Structure formats: structure tokens, C-alpha cells
GROMACS .gro file of C-alpha atoms in nm:
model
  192
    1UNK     CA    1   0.568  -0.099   1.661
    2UNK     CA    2   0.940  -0.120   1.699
    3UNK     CA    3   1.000   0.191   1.606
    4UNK     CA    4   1.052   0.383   1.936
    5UNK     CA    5   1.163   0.683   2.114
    6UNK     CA    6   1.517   0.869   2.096
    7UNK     CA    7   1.638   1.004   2.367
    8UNK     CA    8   2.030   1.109   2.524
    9UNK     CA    9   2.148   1.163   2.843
   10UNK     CA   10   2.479   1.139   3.027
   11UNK     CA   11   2.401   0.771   3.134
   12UNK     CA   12   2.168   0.479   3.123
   13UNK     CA   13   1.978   0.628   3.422
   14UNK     CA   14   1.960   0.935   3.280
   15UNK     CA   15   1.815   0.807   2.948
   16UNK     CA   16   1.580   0.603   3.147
   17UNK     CA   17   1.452   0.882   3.359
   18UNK     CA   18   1.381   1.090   3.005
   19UNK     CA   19   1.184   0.796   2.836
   20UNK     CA   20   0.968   0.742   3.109
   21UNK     CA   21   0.934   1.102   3.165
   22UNK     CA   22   0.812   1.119   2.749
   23UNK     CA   23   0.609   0.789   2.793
   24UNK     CA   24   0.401   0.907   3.106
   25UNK     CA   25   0.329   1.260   2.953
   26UNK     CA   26   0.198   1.072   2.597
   27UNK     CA   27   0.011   0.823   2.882
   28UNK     CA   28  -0.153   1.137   3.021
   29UNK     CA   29  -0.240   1.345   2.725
   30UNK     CA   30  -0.422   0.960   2.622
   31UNK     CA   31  -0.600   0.931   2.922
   32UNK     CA   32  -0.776   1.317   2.908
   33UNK     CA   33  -0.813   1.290   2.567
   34UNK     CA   34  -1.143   1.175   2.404
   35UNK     CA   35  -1.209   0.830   2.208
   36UNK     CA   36  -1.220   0.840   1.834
   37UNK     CA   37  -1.566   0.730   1.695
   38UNK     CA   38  -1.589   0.452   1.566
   39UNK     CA   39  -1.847   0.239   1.421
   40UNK     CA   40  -1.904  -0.138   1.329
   41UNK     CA   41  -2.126  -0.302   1.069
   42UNK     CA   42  -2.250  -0.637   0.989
   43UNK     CA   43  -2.025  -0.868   0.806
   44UNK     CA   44  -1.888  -1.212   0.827
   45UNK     CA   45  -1.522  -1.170   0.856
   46UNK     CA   46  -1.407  -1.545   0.825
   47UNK     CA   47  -1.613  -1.505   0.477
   48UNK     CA   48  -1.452  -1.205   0.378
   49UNK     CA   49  -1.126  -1.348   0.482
   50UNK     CA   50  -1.145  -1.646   0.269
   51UNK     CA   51  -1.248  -1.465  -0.027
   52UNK     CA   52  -0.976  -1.213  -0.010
   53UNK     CA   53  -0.768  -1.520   0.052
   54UNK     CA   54  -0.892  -1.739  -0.269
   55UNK     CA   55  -0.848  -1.448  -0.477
   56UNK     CA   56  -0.504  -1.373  -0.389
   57UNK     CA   57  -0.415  -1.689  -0.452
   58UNK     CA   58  -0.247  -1.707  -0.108
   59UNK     CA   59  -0.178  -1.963   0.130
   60UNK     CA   60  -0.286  -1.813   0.451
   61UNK     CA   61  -0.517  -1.530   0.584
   62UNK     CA   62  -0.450  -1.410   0.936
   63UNK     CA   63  -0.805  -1.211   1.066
   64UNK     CA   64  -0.876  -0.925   1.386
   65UNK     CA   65  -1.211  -0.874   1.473
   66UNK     CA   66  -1.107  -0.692   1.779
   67UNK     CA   67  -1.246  -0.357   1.904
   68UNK     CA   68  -0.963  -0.164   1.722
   69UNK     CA   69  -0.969  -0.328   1.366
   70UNK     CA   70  -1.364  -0.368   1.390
   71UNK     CA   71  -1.466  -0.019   1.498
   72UNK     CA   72  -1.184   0.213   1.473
   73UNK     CA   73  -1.187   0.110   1.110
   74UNK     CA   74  -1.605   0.196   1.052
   75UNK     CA   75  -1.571   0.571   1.194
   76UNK     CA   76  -1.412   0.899   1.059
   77UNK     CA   77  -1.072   0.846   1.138
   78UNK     CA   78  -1.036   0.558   1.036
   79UNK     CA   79  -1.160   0.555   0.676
   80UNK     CA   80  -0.939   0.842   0.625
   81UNK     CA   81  -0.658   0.625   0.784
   82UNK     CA   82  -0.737   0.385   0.503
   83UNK     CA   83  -0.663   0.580   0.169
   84UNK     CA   84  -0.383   0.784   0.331
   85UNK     CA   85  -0.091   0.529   0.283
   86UNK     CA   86   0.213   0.391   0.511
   87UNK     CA   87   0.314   0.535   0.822
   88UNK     CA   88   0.635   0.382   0.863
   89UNK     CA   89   0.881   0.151   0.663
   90UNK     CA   90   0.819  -0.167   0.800
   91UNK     CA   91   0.397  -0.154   0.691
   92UNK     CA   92   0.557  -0.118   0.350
   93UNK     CA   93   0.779  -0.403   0.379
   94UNK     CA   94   0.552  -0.659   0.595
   95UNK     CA   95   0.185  -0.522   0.489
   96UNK     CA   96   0.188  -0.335   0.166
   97UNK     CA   97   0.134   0.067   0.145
   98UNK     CA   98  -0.218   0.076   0.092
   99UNK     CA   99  -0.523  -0.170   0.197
  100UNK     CA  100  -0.801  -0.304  -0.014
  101UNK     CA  101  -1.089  -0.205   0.127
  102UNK     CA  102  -1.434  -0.360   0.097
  103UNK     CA  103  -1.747  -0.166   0.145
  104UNK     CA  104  -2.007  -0.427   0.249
  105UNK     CA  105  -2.158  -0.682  -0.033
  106UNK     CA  106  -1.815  -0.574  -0.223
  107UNK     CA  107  -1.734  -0.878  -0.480
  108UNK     CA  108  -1.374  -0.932  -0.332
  109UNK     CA  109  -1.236  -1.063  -0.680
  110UNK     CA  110  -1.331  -0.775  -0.840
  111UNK     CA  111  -1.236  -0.487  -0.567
  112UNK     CA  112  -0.918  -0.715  -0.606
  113UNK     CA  113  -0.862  -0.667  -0.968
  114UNK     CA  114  -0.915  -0.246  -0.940
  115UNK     CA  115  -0.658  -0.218  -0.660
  116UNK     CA  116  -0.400  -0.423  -0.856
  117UNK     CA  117  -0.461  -0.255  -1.165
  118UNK     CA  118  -0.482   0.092  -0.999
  119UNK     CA  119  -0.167   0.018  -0.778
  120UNK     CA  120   0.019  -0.227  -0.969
  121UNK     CA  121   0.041  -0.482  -0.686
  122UNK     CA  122  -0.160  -0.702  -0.526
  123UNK     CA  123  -0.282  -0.605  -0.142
  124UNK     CA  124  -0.156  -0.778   0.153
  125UNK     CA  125  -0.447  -0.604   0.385
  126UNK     CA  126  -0.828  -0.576   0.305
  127UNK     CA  127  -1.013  -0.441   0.587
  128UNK     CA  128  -1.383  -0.449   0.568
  129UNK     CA  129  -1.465  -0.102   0.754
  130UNK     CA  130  -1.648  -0.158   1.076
  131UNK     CA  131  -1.580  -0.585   1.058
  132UNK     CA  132  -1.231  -0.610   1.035
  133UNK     CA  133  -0.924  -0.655   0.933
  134UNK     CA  134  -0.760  -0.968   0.697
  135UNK     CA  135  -0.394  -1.024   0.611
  136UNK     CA  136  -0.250  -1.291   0.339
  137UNK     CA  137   0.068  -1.505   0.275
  138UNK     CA  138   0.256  -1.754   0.188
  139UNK     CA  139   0.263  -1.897   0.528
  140UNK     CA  140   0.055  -1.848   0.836
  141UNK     CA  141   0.389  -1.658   0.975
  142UNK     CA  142   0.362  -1.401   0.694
  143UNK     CA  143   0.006  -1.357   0.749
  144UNK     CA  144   0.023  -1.296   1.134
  145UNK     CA  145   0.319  -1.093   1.086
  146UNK     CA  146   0.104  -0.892   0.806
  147UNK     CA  147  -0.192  -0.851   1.034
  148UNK     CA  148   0.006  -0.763   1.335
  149UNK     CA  149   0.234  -0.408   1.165
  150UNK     CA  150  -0.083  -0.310   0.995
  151UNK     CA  151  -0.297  -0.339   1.348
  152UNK     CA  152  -0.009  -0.165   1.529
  153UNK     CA  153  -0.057   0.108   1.259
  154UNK     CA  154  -0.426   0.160   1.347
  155UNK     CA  155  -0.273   0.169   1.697
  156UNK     CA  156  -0.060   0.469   1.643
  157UNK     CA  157  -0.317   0.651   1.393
  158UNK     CA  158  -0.602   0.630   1.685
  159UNK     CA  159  -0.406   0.826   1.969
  160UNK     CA  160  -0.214   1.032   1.720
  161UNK     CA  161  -0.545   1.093   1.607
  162UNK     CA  162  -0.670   1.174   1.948
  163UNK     CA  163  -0.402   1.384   2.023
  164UNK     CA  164  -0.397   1.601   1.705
  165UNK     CA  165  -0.367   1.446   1.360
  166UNK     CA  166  -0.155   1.172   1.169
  167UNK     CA  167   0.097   1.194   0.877
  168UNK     CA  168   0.146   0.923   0.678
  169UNK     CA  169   0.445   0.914   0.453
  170UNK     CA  170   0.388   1.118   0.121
  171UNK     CA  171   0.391   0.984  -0.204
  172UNK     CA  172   0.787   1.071  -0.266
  173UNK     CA  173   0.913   0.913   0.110
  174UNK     CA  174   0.650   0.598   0.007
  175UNK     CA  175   0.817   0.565  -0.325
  176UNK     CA  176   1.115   0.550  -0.214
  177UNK     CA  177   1.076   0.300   0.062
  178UNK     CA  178   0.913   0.034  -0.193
  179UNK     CA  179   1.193   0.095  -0.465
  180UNK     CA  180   1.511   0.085  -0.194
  181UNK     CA  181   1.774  -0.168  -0.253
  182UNK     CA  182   1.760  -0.293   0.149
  183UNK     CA  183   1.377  -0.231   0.176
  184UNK     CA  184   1.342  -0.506  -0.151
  185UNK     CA  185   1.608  -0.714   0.036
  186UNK     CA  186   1.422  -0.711   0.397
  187UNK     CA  187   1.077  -0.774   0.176
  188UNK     CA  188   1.284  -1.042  -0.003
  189UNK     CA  189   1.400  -1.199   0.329
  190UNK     CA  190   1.084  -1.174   0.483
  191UNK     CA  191   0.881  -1.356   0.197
  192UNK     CA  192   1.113  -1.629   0.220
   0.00000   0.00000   0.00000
């Protein structure tokens, strides 16, 4: 994420000193803290991928399989991840504020068709709970680019999650992102 830290100081040293003071406590409270369950499933993801990528009409799908889209994704924390929304402004911008999400032997078109006519848009994410993670666009750039802010997310929701609990932005702070005059221009800029 490039959303980071903010810390002052009197000088660089000083604000260097801080950081690293902030980063190695966070690093510590990780390291004692237990894992999140998770859980995988069967499921072909390249399959899955395609689909979602077919019915979007889209020109590329970026996948993760990895540990952290595959299993964090299956358990508890996770799944609640999944219908909770955006954490920051850039997953709005680069992945879309919510994820299609396909329950195993979902029909893709159809799961498709109820997101965009509950939500009014068409996903950039699906994530197959347990299998993984898929990202479309208009170019195998937007794709990656998709894949990579929404896996970063799942990054910071597993050790907040570990460390206490995660807020994602409420309705009113989402709302606002996805109607804002320089949010539409960044989205604009970076679907171009």
C-alpha cells in the first residue's frame, strides 16, 4: 500500500528514528500474535478467471493463487473482509469497492449479473473463497495493477485482523470517494 505512516520530528533523523521505532513495535505485536485461519477449497482458478473474464467483457484477467488470496480468503476473516467494502481510496479507484464473490460451482455470468444489478457497476475483483483471487481490464497493466491494491488490502485486513479488528470505510466515506471530482479523474486517468 502506499499509504504510509505520519510522523514529525525536529529533523530527518529524528523522523527516521520515530518510523522505525512505529514499524518495529507493529513488527513485534505481528510476530506474538497468532495466524488468522484460513482455509482453501478446490477450484480451478485459471477457469474461474476466464469466466469472470468472458463475462466482463474484458481484455485481461490478472490471477493470485498465493497463500494469502487462496486461504486467507476461505476462513473467518476473510469472508467477512469480503462484504465489508474499501479500506482505502485507491481500492476504490484501481479495484472497485466491493468483490464478486463466487461460492464454488457459482455460474460466473450469473453471480455477475446480481452484483451489477445490486451495485450498479460491474466488479473489477471476484475472488473464489479459499482458490483465489482474479482481477480484469482493459489491459494486462490494469489487471495487475487491480490484483495487486486489492491483495495489498487482504494484506492489511490479516494483521489488522490479528492485532484487533479492521474498519473499512462506511457507506458515507465510500460514497463519497466513488462520486469525487479527482477520485473520477485518477479512475479516468488510470483506465486510460
Amino acid at each position: 500500500m502506499n499509504h504510509g505512516l505520519i510522523v514529525s520530528g525536529d529533523n530527518a533523523d529524528d523522523v527516521r528514528e520515530l518510523s522505525a521505532m512505529v514499524t518495529r513495535r507493529i513488527e513485534e505485536r505481528l510476530a506474538a500474535a497468532p495466524e488468522v485461519a484460513g482455509s482453501a477449497a478446490d477450484g480451478d482458478l485459471a477457469a474461474i478467471a476466464e469466466q469472470f473474464r468472458a463475462a466482463t467483457g474484458s481484455a485481461a484477467v490478472a490471477t493470485d493463487a498465493g497463500p494469502l488470496a487462496r486461504d486467507f480468503t476461505g476462513g473467518e476473516a476473510g469472508r467477512a473482509y469480503l462484504g465489508a467494502g474499501p479500506l482505502i481510496p485507491d481500492q476504490i479507484v484501481y479495484a472497485g469497492s466491493f468483490a464478486l464473490v463466487l461460492e464454488p460451482g457459482a455460474d460466473v455470468a450469473a453471480a455477475l449479473a446480481d452484483f451489477t444489478a445490486e451495485r450498479g457497476v460491474s466488479p473489477i475483483i471476484a475472488v473464489a473463497p479459499g482458490v483465489g483471487v482474479a482481477a480484469v481490464g482493459g489491459s494486462e497493466k490494469q489487471a495487475t495493477t487491480a490484483l495487486e491494491v486489492f491483495v495489498d488490502a487482504l494484506t492489511v485486513v490479516r494483521n489488522a485482523s490479528r492485532l484487533g479488528s479492521v474498519r473499512a470505510l462506511d457507506e458515507r466515506e465510500r460514497r463519497f470517494i466513488e462520486t469525487w471530482e479527482a477520485e473520477a479523474y485518477r479512475q479516468k486517468v488510470a483506465n486510460s
